[in-house]
Amino acid sequence: MTIFSKILLIGGWAALLFVGTDIPHQPAFPLAVSQEGVTPAPSIPRLLWPLSSPLPSSTFTTSPELVSIAMLLGQPASYHQQLVAVRGVVTQPEMHLTDSELAIRFVFRLAEGEQSIVVFGQHDRTQGAPSISLDLSVEVIGVFWKERELNASRVFNTIEALTVSPYPSLIPDSA
């Protein structure tokens, strides 16, 4: 590599750092600024995967309902497009970097006994390593889909994950 190409490469990185890109940034926890101060802004969870059908147009104002995989598979219509929390063991994990390399797209099976469900989503790498590895016990919070169109295929009984965290938590409630 010549000195000229090194200067061009460094100059390009410097321009990117100082000027930025046109890629919009949406914080994980958007804030609204008002005369009362800074408060959490209500928002719809962003789509985590390129999908043909969007999330419901309303915001989630309630806590996720803790359900089992058996409940989801037994009564899928009851939980369709609902925010749920499900616990189980990660099997068949698969992860891929996005083109920007700032996020990791993932898909895995969440197993509970003999039953399992497919979980997919995206993890922001700036928030640390994802809590997804083979045989790890996790809690997934996300939107359950009884049926949907995904990349020109019809898929059934999936969860679009908003968060995946170890269960039980690795952070104790009190020291």
XYZ file of C-alpha atoms in Angstrom:
175
model
C 0.000 0.000 0.000
C 1.466 3.323 -1.037
C 1.648 6.391 1.174
C -0.908 8.095 -1.087
C -3.464 5.276 -0.679
C -2.889 5.282 3.093
C -3.605 9.026 3.221
C -6.770 8.549 1.161
C -7.921 5.724 3.443
C -7.283 7.734 6.615
C -8.935 10.809 5.063
C -11.988 8.758 4.149
C -12.326 7.419 7.698
C -11.878 10.914 9.141
C -14.579 12.294 6.841
C -16.921 9.482 7.840
C -16.269 10.140 11.526
C -16.750 13.913 11.337
C -19.448 14.153 8.668
C -21.263 10.890 9.353
C -23.637 9.082 7.084
C -27.252 9.526 6.091
C -28.189 6.424 8.066
C -30.687 7.556 10.723
C -30.024 6.546 14.306
C -32.947 5.521 16.474
C -32.012 5.070 20.128
C -33.189 1.947 21.913
C -35.078 4.108 24.417
C -36.268 7.255 22.597
C -36.746 10.357 24.706
C -39.117 13.262 24.283
C -38.005 16.717 25.395
C -40.669 19.052 26.739
C -40.909 21.958 29.159
C -41.342 19.399 31.951
C -37.995 17.823 31.104
C -36.865 14.661 29.406
C -39.353 11.798 29.490
C -39.535 8.439 27.757
C -41.393 8.820 24.477
C -43.984 6.225 23.573
C -42.864 4.329 20.533
C -43.592 1.244 18.527
C -40.789 -1.289 18.768
C -38.789 -1.147 15.549
C -38.961 -4.043 13.175
C -36.054 -6.321 13.766
C -36.088 -8.108 10.428
C -37.090 -7.044 6.930
C -40.704 -8.129 6.969
C -43.637 -7.716 4.640
C -46.213 -7.159 7.403
C -45.513 -4.550 10.075
C -46.099 -4.653 13.796
C -49.460 -3.427 15.082
C -49.822 0.336 14.762
C -50.487 0.860 18.463
C -47.812 1.098 21.107
C -47.356 -1.545 23.771
C -48.654 -0.046 26.999
C -48.729 -3.198 29.096
C -46.082 -5.526 30.394
C -45.494 -8.702 28.414
C -47.574 -11.686 29.475
C -45.439 -14.554 30.774
C -46.496 -17.626 28.801
C -45.111 -21.079 28.109
C -44.266 -22.472 24.698
C -47.046 -25.043 25.214
C -49.562 -22.217 25.711
C -48.416 -20.450 22.527
C -48.584 -23.625 20.444
C -51.887 -24.721 22.006
C -53.720 -21.405 21.522
C -51.834 -19.410 18.879
C -54.809 -17.218 17.947
C -55.087 -15.982 21.555
C -51.552 -14.556 21.490
C -51.302 -13.372 17.849
C -49.454 -10.011 17.689
C -49.327 -9.838 21.499
C -46.284 -8.906 23.561
C -45.182 -12.036 25.430
C -42.350 -13.228 27.659
C -41.270 -16.836 27.138
C -38.554 -18.813 28.900
C -36.637 -21.757 27.543
C -33.320 -23.097 26.301
C -31.601 -21.880 23.131
C -31.143 -24.561 20.460
C -29.992 -24.258 16.840
C -28.687 -20.667 17.137
C -27.661 -18.867 13.968
C -26.261 -15.315 13.867
C -25.157 -13.035 11.036
C -23.737 -9.499 10.958
C -25.794 -6.869 9.160
C -24.179 -4.995 6.271
C -23.346 -2.091 8.613
C -21.737 -4.564 11.080
C -23.440 -2.634 13.911
C -26.049 -5.305 14.551
C -26.376 -9.056 14.563
C -29.430 -10.746 13.065
C -30.281 -13.966 14.833
C -32.637 -16.899 14.673
C -32.873 -19.833 17.062
C -35.268 -22.379 18.494
C -36.428 -21.779 22.047
C -37.093 -25.181 23.612
C -39.142 -26.175 26.631
C -39.132 -29.924 27.096
C -40.069 -31.546 23.788
C -41.699 -28.397 22.365
C -39.960 -25.482 20.671
C -40.705 -22.260 18.848
C -38.657 -20.173 16.391
C -37.349 -16.837 17.661
C -35.767 -14.212 15.401
C -34.567 -10.660 15.807
C -31.673 -8.274 15.774
C -29.142 -7.368 18.483
C -27.370 -3.986 18.686
C -23.653 -4.767 19.018
C -23.006 -1.468 20.833
C -24.956 -2.954 23.756
C -22.448 -5.785 24.228
C -22.515 -9.421 23.225
C -25.896 -11.072 22.608
C -27.232 -13.533 25.200
C -27.611 -16.243 22.594
C -25.603 -19.433 22.755
C -26.368 -23.125 22.530
C -28.057 -24.591 25.642
C -28.299 -21.203 27.418
C -31.477 -20.679 29.451
C -33.036 -17.358 28.377
C -36.136 -15.217 28.617
C -37.380 -13.782 25.331
C -39.661 -10.753 25.263
C -41.231 -10.115 21.883
C -44.239 -10.175 19.620
C -45.809 -13.560 18.905
C -47.003 -14.206 15.364
C -49.412 -17.069 14.718
C -48.807 -16.713 10.981
C -47.065 -14.195 8.738
C -45.300 -13.631 5.461
C -41.515 -13.550 5.911
C -39.159 -13.155 2.960
C -41.752 -14.544 0.507
C -42.496 -17.555 2.729
C -45.381 -18.243 5.065
C -44.166 -18.966 8.614
C -46.157 -20.094 11.645
C -45.793 -19.644 15.405
C -42.759 -17.352 15.651
C -41.593 -14.694 18.075
C -40.034 -11.461 16.859
C -37.704 -10.803 19.793
C -37.309 -7.359 21.288
C -34.995 -8.633 24.044
C -33.208 -11.891 24.829
C -31.661 -12.134 28.283
C -30.249 -14.936 30.426
C -32.729 -16.534 32.812
C -32.351 -16.533 35.716
C -30.717 -13.123 35.468
C -26.961 -12.969 35.831
C -27.363 -9.740 37.842
C -28.538 -10.361 41.405
C -31.413 -8.242 42.734
C -29.400 -7.276 45.803
C -25.786 -7.570 46.758
